[in-house]
Amino acid sequence: MATPISEPALHQSVQLSSESNTRAFFGPAGTVVFEAKEGQARYLFRVREDGSRRQKVSAERIVTLARVSPDRRWAVVWPYGDDLRRLVAYPLNGGEAVPVCENCSDGDGGPARGRTPPVLAWSPDAEYLYLRLQWAPSDPLSETGKTYVLRLASASTLPPVFKGETDVASMPGVQVIPRWGIFPGPRSSLYAYTHAATHRNLYRISVP
């Protein structure tokens, strides 16, 4: 008779690093992809799920890791030293970076990190790509702006290289969602977004 796995073994946690690493995504074949600092520079790393074999995906510095594709083949990053806010994709199984966009990244950060929708995201079925191409509004939870939805030639692939919003808006079959950033749902017509409402009160206070 098979021996059942104990409850602690099912939920055992593994510390992948003792350092301050951020933005972790599952990578290919039992790996985790993340960004980490060496000195004052930030790089793209990968490590085994047991914490072993930590290594750089590329020797090039980055600003931030934006996303990993659903098939775990591509890591999309904003490269360092780039005022044009480009996005490039690194193949996680080896190879040179591939350009994605010449003018589109905003870092996915700021005071609303974790609540601000990603600049680039695949749908759960990996057939659509959602792009938020404008700079963040002064209020990062603003409902203004646009998100573009591209149907991909095949699941998890990268879009054709584009310079910016004008190129994307002219692509055949592109859909436009009148929201600045959304979180993709199970189909392109279903998505989530943040709605922020401000409430203020005015009180009269008696002064002795």
mmCIF file of C-alpha atoms in Angstrom:
data_model
loop_
_atom_site.group_PDB
_atom_site.id
_atom_site.type_symbol
_atom_site.label_atom_id
_atom_site.label_comp_id
_atom_site.label_asym_id
_atom_site.label_seq_id
_atom_site.Cartn_x
_atom_site.Cartn_y
_atom_site.Cartn_z
ATOM 1 C CA MET A 1 0.000 0.000 0.000
ATOM 2 C CA ALA A 2 1.279 3.449 -0.883
ATOM 3 C CA THR A 3 2.449 5.613 1.981
ATOM 4 C CA PRO A 4 0.457 8.870 2.175
ATOM 5 C CA ILE A 5 2.389 12.122 2.061
ATOM 6 C CA SER A 6 2.299 13.920 5.379
ATOM 7 C CA GLU A 7 0.581 17.291 5.593
ATOM 8 C CA PRO A 8 3.786 19.236 6.462
ATOM 9 C CA ALA A 9 5.547 17.808 3.390
ATOM 10 C CA LEU A 10 2.792 19.096 1.130
ATOM 11 C CA HIS A 11 3.194 22.660 2.371
ATOM 12 C CA GLN A 12 6.914 22.867 3.106
ATOM 13 C CA SER A 13 8.332 26.254 2.150
ATOM 14 C CA VAL A 14 11.746 26.767 0.589
ATOM 15 C CA GLN A 15 13.696 30.022 0.923
ATOM 16 C CA LEU A 16 15.120 30.686 -2.520
ATOM 17 C CA SER A 17 17.402 33.501 -1.438
ATOM 18 C CA SER A 18 18.516 35.352 1.675
ATOM 19 C CA GLU A 19 18.782 38.594 -0.284
ATOM 20 C CA SER A 20 16.229 41.249 -1.170
ATOM 21 C CA ASN A 21 14.970 40.002 -4.550
ATOM 22 C CA THR A 22 11.726 41.131 -6.185
ATOM 23 C CA ARG A 23 9.189 40.396 -8.932
ATOM 24 C CA ALA A 24 9.419 36.609 -9.073
ATOM 25 C CA PHE A 25 7.724 34.519 -11.785
ATOM 26 C CA PHE A 26 7.791 30.798 -12.520
ATOM 27 C CA GLY A 27 10.211 30.009 -15.341
ATOM 28 C CA PRO A 28 10.883 26.919 -17.430
ATOM 29 C CA ALA A 29 11.172 23.411 -15.955
ATOM 30 C CA GLY A 30 11.250 23.975 -12.213
ATOM 31 C CA THR A 31 12.873 27.404 -12.146
ATOM 32 C CA VAL A 32 11.947 30.811 -10.793
ATOM 33 C CA VAL A 33 12.808 34.040 -12.650
ATOM 34 C CA PHE A 34 13.276 37.281 -10.705
ATOM 35 C CA GLU A 35 15.135 40.583 -10.559
ATOM 36 C CA ALA A 36 17.919 41.159 -8.041
ATOM 37 C CA LYS A 37 20.643 43.685 -7.264
ATOM 38 C CA GLU A 38 24.392 43.248 -7.406
ATOM 39 C CA GLY A 39 25.942 46.322 -5.873
ATOM 40 C CA GLN A 40 23.933 49.225 -7.296
ATOM 41 C CA ALA A 41 22.932 47.383 -10.486
ATOM 42 C CA ARG A 42 19.838 45.276 -11.103
ATOM 43 C CA TYR A 43 19.851 42.101 -13.210
ATOM 44 C CA LEU A 44 17.566 39.309 -14.367
ATOM 45 C CA PHE A 45 18.202 36.006 -12.564
ATOM 46 C CA ARG A 46 16.888 32.469 -12.514
ATOM 47 C CA VAL A 47 17.140 29.842 -9.769
ATOM 48 C CA ARG A 48 15.938 26.273 -9.256
ATOM 49 C CA GLU A 49 12.801 25.865 -7.134
ATOM 50 C CA ASP A 50 14.957 24.290 -4.399
ATOM 51 C CA GLY A 51 17.128 27.444 -4.289
ATOM 52 C CA SER A 52 20.112 25.961 -6.136
ATOM 53 C CA ARG A 53 21.884 26.988 -9.348
ATOM 54 C CA ARG A 54 21.239 30.710 -9.133
ATOM 55 C CA GLN A 55 22.492 32.431 -12.295
ATOM 56 C CA LYS A 56 21.987 35.524 -14.418
ATOM 57 C CA VAL A 57 19.747 35.183 -17.443
ATOM 58 C CA SER A 58 21.774 37.968 -19.058
ATOM 59 C CA ALA A 59 24.816 40.050 -18.161
ATOM 60 C CA GLU A 60 22.906 43.191 -19.231
ATOM 61 C CA ARG A 61 21.544 45.474 -16.526
ATOM 62 C CA ILE A 62 17.790 46.048 -16.308
ATOM 63 C CA VAL A 63 15.417 48.575 -14.751
ATOM 64 C CA THR A 64 12.681 46.072 -13.980
ATOM 65 C CA LEU A 65 11.187 42.717 -14.950
ATOM 66 C CA ALA A 66 7.755 43.329 -16.451
ATOM 67 C CA ARG A 67 6.405 39.838 -17.175
ATOM 68 C CA VAL A 68 7.138 36.204 -18.036
ATOM 69 C CA SER A 69 5.120 34.669 -20.870
ATOM 70 C CA PRO A 70 2.584 31.926 -19.992
ATOM 71 C CA ASP A 71 4.676 29.270 -21.754
ATOM 72 C CA ARG A 72 7.638 30.447 -19.614
ATOM 73 C CA ARG A 73 9.855 30.977 -22.655
ATOM 74 C CA TRP A 74 10.210 34.781 -22.500
ATOM 75 C CA ALA A 75 11.018 37.323 -19.803
ATOM 76 C CA VAL A 76 10.024 40.859 -20.805
ATOM 77 C CA VAL A 77 12.152 43.588 -19.206
ATOM 78 C CA TRP A 78 12.840 47.304 -19.355
ATOM 79 C CA PRO A 79 16.611 47.511 -20.085
ATOM 80 C CA TYR A 80 18.868 49.842 -18.135
ATOM 81 C CA GLY A 81 20.140 53.141 -19.546
ATOM 82 C CA ASP A 82 17.255 53.555 -21.943
ATOM 83 C CA ASP A 83 15.407 56.867 -22.000
ATOM 84 C CA LEU A 84 13.036 55.609 -24.712
ATOM 85 C CA ARG A 85 11.362 53.193 -22.277
ATOM 86 C CA ARG A 86 11.884 50.181 -24.527
ATOM 87 C CA LEU A 87 10.731 46.671 -23.687
ATOM 88 C CA VAL A 88 12.807 43.669 -24.741
ATOM 89 C CA ALA A 89 12.215 39.944 -24.272
ATOM 90 C CA TYR A 90 14.938 37.558 -23.121
ATOM 91 C CA PRO A 91 14.548 33.894 -24.160
ATOM 92 C CA LEU A 92 14.767 31.918 -20.917
ATOM 93 C CA ASN A 93 16.283 28.896 -22.643
ATOM 94 C CA GLY A 94 19.199 30.936 -24.005
ATOM 95 C CA GLY A 95 19.755 33.384 -26.823
ATOM 96 C CA GLU A 96 19.809 37.092 -27.576
ATOM 97 C CA ALA A 97 17.177 39.600 -26.453
ATOM 98 C CA VAL A 98 14.329 40.318 -28.867
ATOM 99 C CA PRO A 99 12.854 43.853 -29.151
ATOM 100 C CA VAL A 100 9.172 44.229 -28.282
ATOM 101 C CA CYS A 101 8.466 47.950 -28.108
ATOM 102 C CA GLU A 102 10.512 51.125 -28.578
ATOM 103 C CA ASN A 103 8.452 53.441 -26.386
ATOM 104 C CA CYS A 104 6.098 51.839 -23.917
ATOM 105 C CA SER A 105 7.475 50.958 -20.472
ATOM 106 C CA ASP A 106 6.674 52.853 -17.293
ATOM 107 C CA GLY A 107 8.227 50.474 -14.817
ATOM 108 C CA ASP A 108 5.024 49.078 -13.254
ATOM 109 C CA GLY A 109 5.974 50.755 -10.026
ATOM 110 C CA GLY A 110 5.462 53.799 -7.914
ATOM 111 C CA PRO A 111 3.250 54.182 -4.854
ATOM 112 C CA ALA A 112 0.554 51.901 -6.280
ATOM 113 C CA ARG A 113 2.797 48.902 -7.082
ATOM 114 C CA GLY A 114 0.723 45.759 -6.741
ATOM 115 C CA ARG A 115 -2.467 47.671 -7.524
ATOM 116 C CA THR A 116 -1.358 49.263 -10.794
ATOM 117 C CA PRO A 117 -2.138 46.927 -13.722
ATOM 118 C CA PRO A 118 0.925 45.655 -15.645
ATOM 119 C CA VAL A 119 2.189 47.480 -18.735
ATOM 120 C CA LEU A 120 2.041 44.165 -20.609
ATOM 121 C CA ALA A 121 0.076 41.013 -19.792
ATOM 122 C CA TRP A 122 -1.113 37.856 -21.519
ATOM 123 C CA SER A 123 -4.661 36.549 -21.155
ATOM 124 C CA PRO A 124 -5.063 33.286 -19.173
ATOM 125 C CA ASP A 125 -5.397 31.305 -22.418
ATOM 126 C CA ALA A 126 -2.286 33.136 -23.778
ATOM 127 C CA GLU A 127 -4.096 34.072 -27.004
ATOM 128 C CA TYR A 128 -4.345 37.816 -26.296
ATOM 129 C CA LEU A 129 -1.832 40.426 -25.199
ATOM 130 C CA TYR A 130 -2.888 43.511 -23.222
ATOM 131 C CA LEU A 131 -0.777 46.660 -23.577
ATOM 132 C CA ARG A 132 -0.889 49.833 -21.495
ATOM 133 C CA LEU A 133 1.232 52.326 -23.411
ATOM 134 C CA GLN A 134 0.746 55.745 -21.846
ATOM 135 C CA TRP A 135 2.708 57.185 -18.984
ATOM 136 C CA ALA A 136 0.959 56.703 -15.667
ATOM 137 C CA PRO A 137 -1.600 59.417 -14.855
ATOM 138 C CA SER A 138 -0.832 61.589 -11.853
ATOM 139 C CA ASP A 139 -3.215 59.334 -9.944
ATOM 140 C CA PRO A 140 -1.988 55.780 -10.633
ATOM 141 C CA LEU A 141 -5.492 54.415 -10.077
ATOM 142 C CA SER A 142 -7.008 56.725 -12.703
ATOM 143 C CA GLU A 143 -9.747 55.325 -14.948
ATOM 144 C CA THR A 144 -8.688 57.468 -17.889
ATOM 145 C CA GLY A 145 -6.529 56.285 -20.777
ATOM 146 C CA LYS A 146 -6.584 53.182 -22.965
ATOM 147 C CA THR A 147 -5.525 49.549 -22.960
ATOM 148 C CA TYR A 148 -4.939 47.786 -26.282
ATOM 149 C CA VAL A 149 -5.779 44.117 -26.795
ATOM 150 C CA LEU A 150 -3.921 42.196 -29.518
ATOM 151 C CA ARG A 151 -4.827 38.717 -30.717
ATOM 152 C CA LEU A 152 -1.578 36.766 -31.084
ATOM 153 C CA ALA A 153 -0.663 34.570 -34.030
ATOM 154 C CA SER A 154 -0.194 31.669 -31.611
ATOM 155 C CA ALA A 155 -0.467 31.268 -27.852
ATOM 156 C CA SER A 156 2.226 32.909 -25.695
ATOM 157 C CA THR A 157 4.043 34.436 -28.673
ATOM 158 C CA LEU A 158 5.384 37.977 -28.767
ATOM 159 C CA PRO A 159 3.636 40.690 -30.791
ATOM 160 C CA PRO A 160 5.183 42.205 -33.936
ATOM 161 C CA VAL A 161 7.795 44.820 -32.978
ATOM 162 C CA PHE A 162 6.223 48.258 -32.639
ATOM 163 C CA LYS A 163 7.426 51.776 -31.858
ATOM 164 C CA GLY A 164 4.560 52.935 -29.703
ATOM 165 C CA GLU A 165 0.855 53.584 -29.366
ATOM 166 C CA THR A 166 0.308 54.748 -32.970
ATOM 167 C CA ASP A 167 1.675 51.469 -34.356
ATOM 168 C CA VAL A 168 -0.445 49.355 -32.023
ATOM 169 C CA ALA A 169 -3.628 51.315 -32.728
ATOM 170 C CA SER A 170 -3.235 50.590 -36.460
ATOM 171 C CA MET A 171 -2.709 46.822 -36.109
ATOM 172 C CA PRO A 172 -5.428 44.658 -37.719
ATOM 173 C CA GLY A 173 -8.050 43.428 -35.268
ATOM 174 C CA VAL A 174 -6.795 45.439 -32.289
ATOM 175 C CA GLN A 175 -9.352 46.079 -29.560
ATOM 176 C CA VAL A 176 -9.353 49.200 -27.400
ATOM 177 C CA ILE A 177 -10.524 49.195 -23.777
ATOM 178 C CA PRO A 178 -11.202 52.731 -22.477
ATOM 179 C CA ARG A 179 -9.355 52.148 -19.203
ATOM 180 C CA TRP A 180 -5.781 52.950 -18.232
ATOM 181 C CA GLY A 181 -4.617 49.442 -17.426
ATOM 182 C CA ILE A 182 -6.693 46.364 -16.725
ATOM 183 C CA PHE A 183 -6.236 42.902 -15.240
ATOM 184 C CA PRO A 184 -7.098 40.271 -17.914
ATOM 185 C CA GLY A 185 -9.979 37.867 -17.366
ATOM 186 C CA PRO A 186 -10.778 34.474 -18.933
ATOM 187 C CA ARG A 187 -11.728 36.115 -22.252
ATOM 188 C CA SER A 188 -10.912 39.416 -23.923
ATOM 189 C CA SER A 189 -14.327 40.937 -23.162
ATOM 190 C CA LEU A 190 -14.040 40.213 -19.438
ATOM 191 C CA TYR A 191 -11.485 42.040 -17.290
ATOM 192 C CA ALA A 192 -10.995 43.774 -13.959
ATOM 193 C CA TYR A 193 -9.895 47.328 -13.258
ATOM 194 C CA THR A 194 -9.493 49.570 -10.255
ATOM 195 C CA HIS A 195 -12.152 52.148 -9.431
ATOM 196 C CA ALA A 196 -11.122 54.804 -6.945
ATOM 197 C CA ALA A 197 -13.549 57.159 -5.204
ATOM 198 C CA THR A 198 -12.625 60.022 -2.878
ATOM 199 C CA HIS A 199 -14.846 61.008 0.048
ATOM 200 C CA ARG A 200 -14.223 64.165 2.049
ATOM 201 C CA ASN A 201 -16.049 65.682 5.014
ATOM 202 C CA LEU A 202 -16.129 69.213 6.379
ATOM 203 C CA TYR A 203 -16.686 69.737 10.100
ATOM 204 C CA ARG A 204 -17.364 72.792 12.208
ATOM 205 C CA ILE A 205 -15.324 72.785 15.399
ATOM 206 C CA SER A 206 -16.029 75.076 18.320
ATOM 207 C CA VAL A 207 -12.948 76.969 19.488
ATOM 208 C CA PRO A 208 -12.968 78.133 23.142
#
